[in-house]
GROMACS .gro file of C-alpha atoms in nm:
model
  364
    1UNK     CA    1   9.738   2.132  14.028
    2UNK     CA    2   9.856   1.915  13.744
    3UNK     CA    3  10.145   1.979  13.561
    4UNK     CA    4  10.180   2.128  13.260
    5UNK     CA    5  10.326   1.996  12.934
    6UNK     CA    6  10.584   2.185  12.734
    7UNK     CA    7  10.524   2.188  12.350
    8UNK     CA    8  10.818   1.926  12.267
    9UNK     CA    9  10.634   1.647  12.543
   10UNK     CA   10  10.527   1.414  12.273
   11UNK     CA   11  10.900   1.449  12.107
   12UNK     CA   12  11.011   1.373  12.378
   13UNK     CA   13  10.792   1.062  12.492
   14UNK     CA   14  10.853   0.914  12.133
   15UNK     CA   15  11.260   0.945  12.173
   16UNK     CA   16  11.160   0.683  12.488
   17UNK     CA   17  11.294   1.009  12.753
   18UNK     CA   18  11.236   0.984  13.124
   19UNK     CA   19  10.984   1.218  13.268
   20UNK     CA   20  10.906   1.336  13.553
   21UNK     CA   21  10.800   1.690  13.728
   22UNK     CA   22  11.009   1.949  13.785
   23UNK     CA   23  10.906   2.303  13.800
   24UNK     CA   24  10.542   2.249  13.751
   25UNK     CA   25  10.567   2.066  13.436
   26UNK     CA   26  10.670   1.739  13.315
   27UNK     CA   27  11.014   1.766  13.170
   28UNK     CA   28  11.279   1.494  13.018
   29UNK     CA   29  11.507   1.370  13.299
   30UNK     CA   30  11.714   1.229  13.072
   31UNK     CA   31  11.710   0.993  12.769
   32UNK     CA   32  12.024   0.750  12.697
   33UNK     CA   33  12.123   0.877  13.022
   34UNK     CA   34  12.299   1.141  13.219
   35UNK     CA   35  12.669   1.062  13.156
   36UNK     CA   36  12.624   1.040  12.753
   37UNK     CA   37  12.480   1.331  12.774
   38UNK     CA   38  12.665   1.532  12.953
   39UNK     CA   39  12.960   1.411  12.757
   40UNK     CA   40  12.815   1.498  12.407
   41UNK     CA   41  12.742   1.861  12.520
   42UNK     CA   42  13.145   1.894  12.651
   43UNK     CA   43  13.286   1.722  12.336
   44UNK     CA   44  13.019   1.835  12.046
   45UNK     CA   45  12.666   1.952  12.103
   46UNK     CA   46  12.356   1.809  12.276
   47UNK     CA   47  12.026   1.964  12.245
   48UNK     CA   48  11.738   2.087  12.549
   49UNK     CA   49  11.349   2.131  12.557
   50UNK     CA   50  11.372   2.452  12.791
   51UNK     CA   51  11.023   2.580  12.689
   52UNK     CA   52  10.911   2.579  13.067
   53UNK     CA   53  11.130   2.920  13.104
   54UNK     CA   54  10.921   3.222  13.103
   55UNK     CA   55  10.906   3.532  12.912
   56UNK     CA   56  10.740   3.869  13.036
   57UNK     CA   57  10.812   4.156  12.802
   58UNK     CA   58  10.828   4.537  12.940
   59UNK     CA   59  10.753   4.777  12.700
   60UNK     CA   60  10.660   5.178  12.753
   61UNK     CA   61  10.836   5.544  12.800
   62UNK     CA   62  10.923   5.412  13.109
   63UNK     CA   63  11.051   5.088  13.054
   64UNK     CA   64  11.409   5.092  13.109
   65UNK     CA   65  11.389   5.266  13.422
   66UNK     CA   66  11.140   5.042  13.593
   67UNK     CA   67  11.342   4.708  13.448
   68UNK     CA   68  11.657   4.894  13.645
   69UNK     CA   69  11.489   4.921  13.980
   70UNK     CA   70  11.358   4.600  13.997
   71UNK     CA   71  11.673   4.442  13.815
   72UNK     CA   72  12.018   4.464  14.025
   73UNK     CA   73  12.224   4.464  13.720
   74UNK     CA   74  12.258   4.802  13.510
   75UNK     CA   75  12.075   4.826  13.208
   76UNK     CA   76  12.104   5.207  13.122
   77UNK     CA   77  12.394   5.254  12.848
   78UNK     CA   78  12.392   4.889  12.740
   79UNK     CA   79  12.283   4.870  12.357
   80UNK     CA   80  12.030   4.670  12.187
   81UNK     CA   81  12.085   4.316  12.112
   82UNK     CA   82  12.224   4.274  12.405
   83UNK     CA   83  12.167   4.052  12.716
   84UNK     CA   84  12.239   4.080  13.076
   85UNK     CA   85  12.204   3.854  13.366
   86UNK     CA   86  12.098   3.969  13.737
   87UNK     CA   87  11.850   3.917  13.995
   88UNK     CA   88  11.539   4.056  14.152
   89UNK     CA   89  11.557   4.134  14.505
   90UNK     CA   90  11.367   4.179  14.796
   91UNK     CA   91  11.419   4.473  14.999
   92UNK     CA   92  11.582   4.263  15.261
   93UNK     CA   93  11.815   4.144  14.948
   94UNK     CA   94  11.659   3.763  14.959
   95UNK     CA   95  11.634   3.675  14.560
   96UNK     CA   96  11.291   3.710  14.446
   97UNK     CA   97  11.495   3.524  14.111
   98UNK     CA   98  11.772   3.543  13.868
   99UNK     CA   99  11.727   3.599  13.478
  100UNK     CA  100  11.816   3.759  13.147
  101UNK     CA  101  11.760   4.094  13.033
  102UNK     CA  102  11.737   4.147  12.721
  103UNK     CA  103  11.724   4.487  12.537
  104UNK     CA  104  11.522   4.443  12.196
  105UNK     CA  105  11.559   4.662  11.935
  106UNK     CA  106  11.241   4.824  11.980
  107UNK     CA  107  11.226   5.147  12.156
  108UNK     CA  108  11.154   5.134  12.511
  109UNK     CA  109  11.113   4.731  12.505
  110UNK     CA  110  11.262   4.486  12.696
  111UNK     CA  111  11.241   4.100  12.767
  112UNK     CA  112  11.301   3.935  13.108
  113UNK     CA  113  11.378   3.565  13.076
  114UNK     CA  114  11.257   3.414  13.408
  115UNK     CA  115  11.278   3.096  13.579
  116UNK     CA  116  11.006   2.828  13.504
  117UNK     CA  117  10.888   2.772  13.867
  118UNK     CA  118  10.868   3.107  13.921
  119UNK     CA  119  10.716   3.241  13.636
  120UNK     CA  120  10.360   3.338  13.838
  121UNK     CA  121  10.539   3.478  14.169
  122UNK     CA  122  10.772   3.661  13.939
  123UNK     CA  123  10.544   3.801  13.689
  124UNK     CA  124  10.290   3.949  14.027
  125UNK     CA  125  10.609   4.110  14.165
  126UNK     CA  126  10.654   4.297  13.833
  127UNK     CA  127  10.296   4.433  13.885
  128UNK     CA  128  10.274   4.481  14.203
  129UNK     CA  129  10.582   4.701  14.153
  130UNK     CA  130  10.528   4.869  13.799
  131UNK     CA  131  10.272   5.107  13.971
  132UNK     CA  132  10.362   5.445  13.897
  133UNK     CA  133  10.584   5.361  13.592
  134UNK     CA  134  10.489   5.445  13.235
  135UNK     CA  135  10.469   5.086  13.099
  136UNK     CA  136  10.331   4.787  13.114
  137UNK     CA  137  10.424   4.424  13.164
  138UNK     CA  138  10.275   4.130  12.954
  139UNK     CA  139  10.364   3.745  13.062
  140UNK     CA  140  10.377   3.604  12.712
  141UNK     CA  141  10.551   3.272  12.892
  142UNK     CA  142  10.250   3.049  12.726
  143UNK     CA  143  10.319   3.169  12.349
  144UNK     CA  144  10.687   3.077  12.333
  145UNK     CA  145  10.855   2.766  12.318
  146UNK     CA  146  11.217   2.761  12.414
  147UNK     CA  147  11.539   2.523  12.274
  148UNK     CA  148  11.898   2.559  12.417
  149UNK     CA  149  12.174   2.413  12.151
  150UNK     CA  150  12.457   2.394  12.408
  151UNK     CA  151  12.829   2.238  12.307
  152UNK     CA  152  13.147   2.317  12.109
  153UNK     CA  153  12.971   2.206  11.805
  154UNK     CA  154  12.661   2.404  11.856
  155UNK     CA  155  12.757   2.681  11.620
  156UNK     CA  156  12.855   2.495  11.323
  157UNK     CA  157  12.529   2.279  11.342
  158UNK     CA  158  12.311   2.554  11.396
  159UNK     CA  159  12.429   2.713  11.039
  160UNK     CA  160  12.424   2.342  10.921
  161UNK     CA  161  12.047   2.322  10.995
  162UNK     CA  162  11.905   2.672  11.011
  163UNK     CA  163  12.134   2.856  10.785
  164UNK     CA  164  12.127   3.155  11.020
  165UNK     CA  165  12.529   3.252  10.872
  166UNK     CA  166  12.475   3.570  11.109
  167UNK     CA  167  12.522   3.337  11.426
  168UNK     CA  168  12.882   3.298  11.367
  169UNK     CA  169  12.932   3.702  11.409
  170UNK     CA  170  12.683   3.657  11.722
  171UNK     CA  171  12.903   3.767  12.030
  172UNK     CA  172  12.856   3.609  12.383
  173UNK     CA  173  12.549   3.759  12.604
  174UNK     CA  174  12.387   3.858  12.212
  175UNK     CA  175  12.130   3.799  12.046
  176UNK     CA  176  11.927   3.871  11.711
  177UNK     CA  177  11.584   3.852  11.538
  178UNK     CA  178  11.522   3.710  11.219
  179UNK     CA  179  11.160   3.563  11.089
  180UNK     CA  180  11.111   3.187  11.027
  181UNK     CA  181  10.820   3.110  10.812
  182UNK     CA  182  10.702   3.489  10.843
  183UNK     CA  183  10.757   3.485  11.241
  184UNK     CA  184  10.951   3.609  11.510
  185UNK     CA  185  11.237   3.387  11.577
  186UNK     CA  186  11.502   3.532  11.875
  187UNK     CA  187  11.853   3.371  11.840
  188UNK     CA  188  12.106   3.442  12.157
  189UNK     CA  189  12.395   3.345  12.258
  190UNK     CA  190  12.425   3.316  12.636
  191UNK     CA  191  12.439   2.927  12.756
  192UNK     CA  192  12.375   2.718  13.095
  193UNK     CA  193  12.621   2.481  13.091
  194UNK     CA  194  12.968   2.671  13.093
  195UNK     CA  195  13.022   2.561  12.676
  196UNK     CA  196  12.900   2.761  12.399
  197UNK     CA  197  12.577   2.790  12.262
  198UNK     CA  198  12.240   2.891  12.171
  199UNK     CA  199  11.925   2.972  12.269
  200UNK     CA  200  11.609   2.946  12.019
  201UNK     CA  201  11.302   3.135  12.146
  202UNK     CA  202  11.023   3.078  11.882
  203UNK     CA  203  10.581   3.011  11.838
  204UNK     CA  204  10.569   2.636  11.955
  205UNK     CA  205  10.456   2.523  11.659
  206UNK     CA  206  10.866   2.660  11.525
  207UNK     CA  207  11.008   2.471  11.789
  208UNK     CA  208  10.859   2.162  11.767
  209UNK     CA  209  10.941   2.192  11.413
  210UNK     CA  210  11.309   2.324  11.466
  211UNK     CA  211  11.337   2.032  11.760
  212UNK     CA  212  11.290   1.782  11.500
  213UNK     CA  213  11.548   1.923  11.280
  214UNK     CA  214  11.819   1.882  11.529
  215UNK     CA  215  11.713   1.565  11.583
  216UNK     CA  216  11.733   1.428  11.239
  217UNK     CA  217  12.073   1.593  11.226
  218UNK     CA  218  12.163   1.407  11.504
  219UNK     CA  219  12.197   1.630  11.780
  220UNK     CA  220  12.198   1.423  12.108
  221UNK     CA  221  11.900   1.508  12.304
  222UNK     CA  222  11.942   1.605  12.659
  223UNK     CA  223  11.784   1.616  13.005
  224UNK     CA  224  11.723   1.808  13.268
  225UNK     CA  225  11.963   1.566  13.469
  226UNK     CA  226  12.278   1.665  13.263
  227UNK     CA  227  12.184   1.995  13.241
  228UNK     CA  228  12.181   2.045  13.629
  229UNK     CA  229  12.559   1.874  13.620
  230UNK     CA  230  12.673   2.056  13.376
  231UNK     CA  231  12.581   2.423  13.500
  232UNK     CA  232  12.692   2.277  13.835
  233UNK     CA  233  13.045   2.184  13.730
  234UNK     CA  234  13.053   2.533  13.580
  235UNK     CA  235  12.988   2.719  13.888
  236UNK     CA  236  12.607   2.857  13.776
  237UNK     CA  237  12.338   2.906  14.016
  238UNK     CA  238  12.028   2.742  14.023
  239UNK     CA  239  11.724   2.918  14.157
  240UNK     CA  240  11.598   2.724  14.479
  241UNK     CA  241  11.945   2.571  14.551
  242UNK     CA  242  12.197   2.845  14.527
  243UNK     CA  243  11.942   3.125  14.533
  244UNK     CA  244  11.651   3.202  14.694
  245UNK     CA  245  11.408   3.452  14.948
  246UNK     CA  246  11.658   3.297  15.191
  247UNK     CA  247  11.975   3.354  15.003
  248UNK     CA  248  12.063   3.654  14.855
  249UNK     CA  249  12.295   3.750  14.563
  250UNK     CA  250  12.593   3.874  14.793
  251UNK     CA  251  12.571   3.556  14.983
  252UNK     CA  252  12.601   3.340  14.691
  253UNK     CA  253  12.903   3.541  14.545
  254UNK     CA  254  12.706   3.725  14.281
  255UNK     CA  255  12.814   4.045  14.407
  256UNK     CA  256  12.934   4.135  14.077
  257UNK     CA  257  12.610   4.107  13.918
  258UNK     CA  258  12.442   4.404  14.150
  259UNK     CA  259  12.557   4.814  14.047
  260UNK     CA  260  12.524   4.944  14.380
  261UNK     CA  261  12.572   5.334  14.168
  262UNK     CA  262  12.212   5.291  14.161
  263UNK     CA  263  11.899   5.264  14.332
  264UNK     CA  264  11.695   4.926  14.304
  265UNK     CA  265  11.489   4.710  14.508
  266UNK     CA  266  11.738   4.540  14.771
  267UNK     CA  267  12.012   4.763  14.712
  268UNK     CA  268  12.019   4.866  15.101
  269UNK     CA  269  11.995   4.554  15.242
  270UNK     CA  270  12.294   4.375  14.967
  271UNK     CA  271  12.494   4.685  15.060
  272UNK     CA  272  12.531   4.631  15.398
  273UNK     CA  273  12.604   4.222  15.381
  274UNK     CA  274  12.888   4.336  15.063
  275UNK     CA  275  12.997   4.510  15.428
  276UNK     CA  276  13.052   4.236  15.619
  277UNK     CA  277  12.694   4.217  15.782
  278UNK     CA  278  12.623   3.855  15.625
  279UNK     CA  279  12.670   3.509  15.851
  280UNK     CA  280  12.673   3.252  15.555
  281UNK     CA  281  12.815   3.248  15.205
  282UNK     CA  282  12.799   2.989  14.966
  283UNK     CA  283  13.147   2.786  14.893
  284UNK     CA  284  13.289   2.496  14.698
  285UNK     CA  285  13.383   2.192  14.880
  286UNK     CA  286  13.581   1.919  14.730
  287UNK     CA  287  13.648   1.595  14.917
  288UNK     CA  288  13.876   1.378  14.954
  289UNK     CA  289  13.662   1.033  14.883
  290UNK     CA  290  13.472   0.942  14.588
  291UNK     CA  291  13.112   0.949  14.799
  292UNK     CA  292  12.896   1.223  14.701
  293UNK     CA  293  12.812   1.468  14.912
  294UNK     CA  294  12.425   1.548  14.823
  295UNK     CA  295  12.178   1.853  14.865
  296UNK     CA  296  12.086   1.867  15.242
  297UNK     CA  297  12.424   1.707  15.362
  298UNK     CA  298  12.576   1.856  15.686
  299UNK     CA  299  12.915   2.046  15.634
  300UNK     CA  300  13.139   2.019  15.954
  301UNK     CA  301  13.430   2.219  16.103
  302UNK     CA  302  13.757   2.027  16.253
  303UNK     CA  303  13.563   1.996  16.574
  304UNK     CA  304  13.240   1.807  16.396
  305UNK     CA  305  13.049   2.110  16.459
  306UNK     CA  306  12.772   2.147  16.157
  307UNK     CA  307  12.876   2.505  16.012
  308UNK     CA  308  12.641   2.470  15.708
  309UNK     CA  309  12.451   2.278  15.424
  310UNK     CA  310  12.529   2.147  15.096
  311UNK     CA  311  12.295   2.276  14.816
  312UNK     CA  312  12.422   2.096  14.544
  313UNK     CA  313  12.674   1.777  14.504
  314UNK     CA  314  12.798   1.549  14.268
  315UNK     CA  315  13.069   1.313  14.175
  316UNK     CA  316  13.179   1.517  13.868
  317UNK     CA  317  13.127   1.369  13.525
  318UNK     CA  318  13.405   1.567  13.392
  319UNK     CA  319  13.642   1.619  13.609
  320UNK     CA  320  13.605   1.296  13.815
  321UNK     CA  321  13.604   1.423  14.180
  322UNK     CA  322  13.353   1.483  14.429
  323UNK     CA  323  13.221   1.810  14.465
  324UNK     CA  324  12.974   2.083  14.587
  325UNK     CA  325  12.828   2.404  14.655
  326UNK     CA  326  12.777   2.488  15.037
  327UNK     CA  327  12.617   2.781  15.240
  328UNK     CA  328  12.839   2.772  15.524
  329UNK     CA  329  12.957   3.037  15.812
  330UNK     CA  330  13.082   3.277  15.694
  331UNK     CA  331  13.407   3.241  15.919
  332UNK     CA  332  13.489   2.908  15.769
  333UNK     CA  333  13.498   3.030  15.364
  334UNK     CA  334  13.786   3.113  15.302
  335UNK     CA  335  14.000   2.906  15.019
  336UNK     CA  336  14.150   2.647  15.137
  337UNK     CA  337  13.958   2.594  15.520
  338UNK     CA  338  13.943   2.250  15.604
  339UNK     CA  339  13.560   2.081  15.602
  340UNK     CA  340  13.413   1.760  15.600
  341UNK     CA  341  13.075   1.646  15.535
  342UNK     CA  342  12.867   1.388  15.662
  343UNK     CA  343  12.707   1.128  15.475
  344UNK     CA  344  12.532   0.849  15.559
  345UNK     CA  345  12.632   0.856  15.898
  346UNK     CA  346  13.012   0.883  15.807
  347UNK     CA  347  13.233   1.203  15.741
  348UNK     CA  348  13.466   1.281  15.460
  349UNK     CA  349  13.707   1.546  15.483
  350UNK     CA  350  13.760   1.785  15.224
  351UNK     CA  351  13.807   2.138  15.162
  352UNK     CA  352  13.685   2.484  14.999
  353UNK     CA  353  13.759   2.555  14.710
  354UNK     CA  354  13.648   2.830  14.414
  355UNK     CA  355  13.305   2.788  14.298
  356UNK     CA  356  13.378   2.733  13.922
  357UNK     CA  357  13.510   2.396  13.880
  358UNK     CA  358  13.533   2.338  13.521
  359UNK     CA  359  13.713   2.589  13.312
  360UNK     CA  360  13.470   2.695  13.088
  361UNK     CA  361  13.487   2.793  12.730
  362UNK     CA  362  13.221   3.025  12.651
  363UNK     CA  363  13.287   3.244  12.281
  364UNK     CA  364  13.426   3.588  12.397
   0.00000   0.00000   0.00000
């Protein structure tokens, strides 16, 4: 099947970007490249084309307490205009995916922000599961175009360029709805890349023409190559790597994001590895060399016995060290345990260490 195109691929074939697949369509890799990049979203604002994400809307008498059982996180008593992350589970607890909740102000109606290659598995889970529940489930994911504004500067040039004044009241995991050119325009403030920002969920025709406002304003574009270091360095999942029908949410340290008060789809299976029934959690590992370890890489014990696999590595752009995320045994994760890992035929020693590398600096 070919891929698909997102509604910004000719802006971002006339800015001269790098495409390639990813996901199931053809996204920007990157455009002056992946350090500049990266650097303009930690030191002002950079701009991302994230219109491959999906968006299937729950709505119905029933709404909020199907979105609970299939959602680990708890939505009851949380308010509207307000956003929650968590996963979907399996009933063996493997991670069907992770995404955003968010409550709209409507009665009884609810969006789930999904993750672009699973958009299709995701959205046939949902209805294979809604049976019996008083609502219904509509995959809107081909009507919406998506734009993260990501960086310390992203609020000022957001009320620079839009003029939407109520974003500087907007909280963290927030969001709003206000009409551009007579349509629905959803504003949040949640972020991917452990700085503040914005997301911009709007028609595609808005976006395209929003896009090009940034642009003008001279907002750096951005890829998907910066974005992937940047959520890395921040200690954020990414579905397929840190997460997936293999790798739960309790194995990947995201405990905190499942309310085992109540009953959802998993919950059994999560509660008995938050017991101790669980042989591999995922680490970070920072070595001693500049080499990088890379996704696939063996991790070794003291005795060159493989105890696990990175998922993700990178020399980091920020903090200049080599780093990664690692499922590993689950009796060689605590702080501080010596590992090495093997690349290109050699081994580097190194460490674990916590998960979030960069301190982040999110707006409480």
């Amino acid at each position: 099947m070919p891929e698909k195109k997102t509604c910004l691929y000719d802006s971002h074939v006339a800015l001269g970007a790098k495409m390639s697949p990813f996901a199931g369509f053809i996204m920007p890799i990157q455009y002056s490249g992946i350090v500049p990049e990266h650097v303009a979203v930690r030191s002002n604002v950079g701009i991302f084309d994230v219109s491959h994400m999906g968006e299937i809307f729950v709505s119905g008498p029933d709404a909020e307490k199907f979105v609970n059982y299939i959602f680990t996180n708890e939505i009851r008593g949380f308010a509207a205009g307000k956003v929650l992350y968590g996963m979907m589970c399996y009933p063996d607890g493997g991670t069907v995916d992770d995404l955003l909740v968010y409550r709209e102000f409507e009665k009884d109606h609810f969006l789930l922000v999904v993750n672009a290659a699973n958009i299709d598995k995701d959205f046939a889970w949902i209805q294979e599961n809604i049976k019996g529940f008083d609502c219904k489930a509509v995959n809107e994911s081909a009507c919406w175009g998506q734009i993260a504004l990501q960086g310390p500067g992203a609020e000022k040039k957001l009320v620079e360029v839009l003029g939407f004044g109520e974003a500087e009241t907007l909280g963290f995991y927030e969001f709003f709805n206000v009409l551009y050119k007579g349509e629905r325009l959803i504003l949040s403030r949640t972020g991917y890349t452990g700085e503040d920002g914005f997301e911009i969920y709007a028609s595609n025709e808005a976006i395209v023409e929003i896009w090009d406002a940034f642009i003008k304003a001279g907002v750096t574009p951005c890829g998907l190559g910066c974005r992937d270091t940047l959520r890395f360095e921040a200690g954020l999942p990414l579905y397929g790597d840190e997460l997936s029908p293999e790798i739960s949410p309790v194995m990947a340290g995201l405990g905190m994001f499942c309310k085992f008060d109540k009953d959802f789809i998993g919950k059994e299976a999560l509660l008995s590895q938050k017991g101790g029934n669980i042989e591999r959690k995922l680490v970070g590992i920072e070595i001693e060399d500049k080499a990088i370890p890379r996704a696939g890489y063996p991790v070794l014990d003291g005795d060159g016995k493989e105890v696990g696999v990175v998922t993700t590595g990178y020399h980091s752009i920020s903090l200049d060290r080599s780093i990664c995320f690692a499922l590993v045994d689950k009796e060689v994760s605590a702080l501080d345990t010596p590992l090495s890992i093997g690349i290109r035929k050699k081994v580097f020693p190194g460490k674990v260490v916590k998960k979030r590398f960069y301190q982040t600096n999110y707006k409480k």
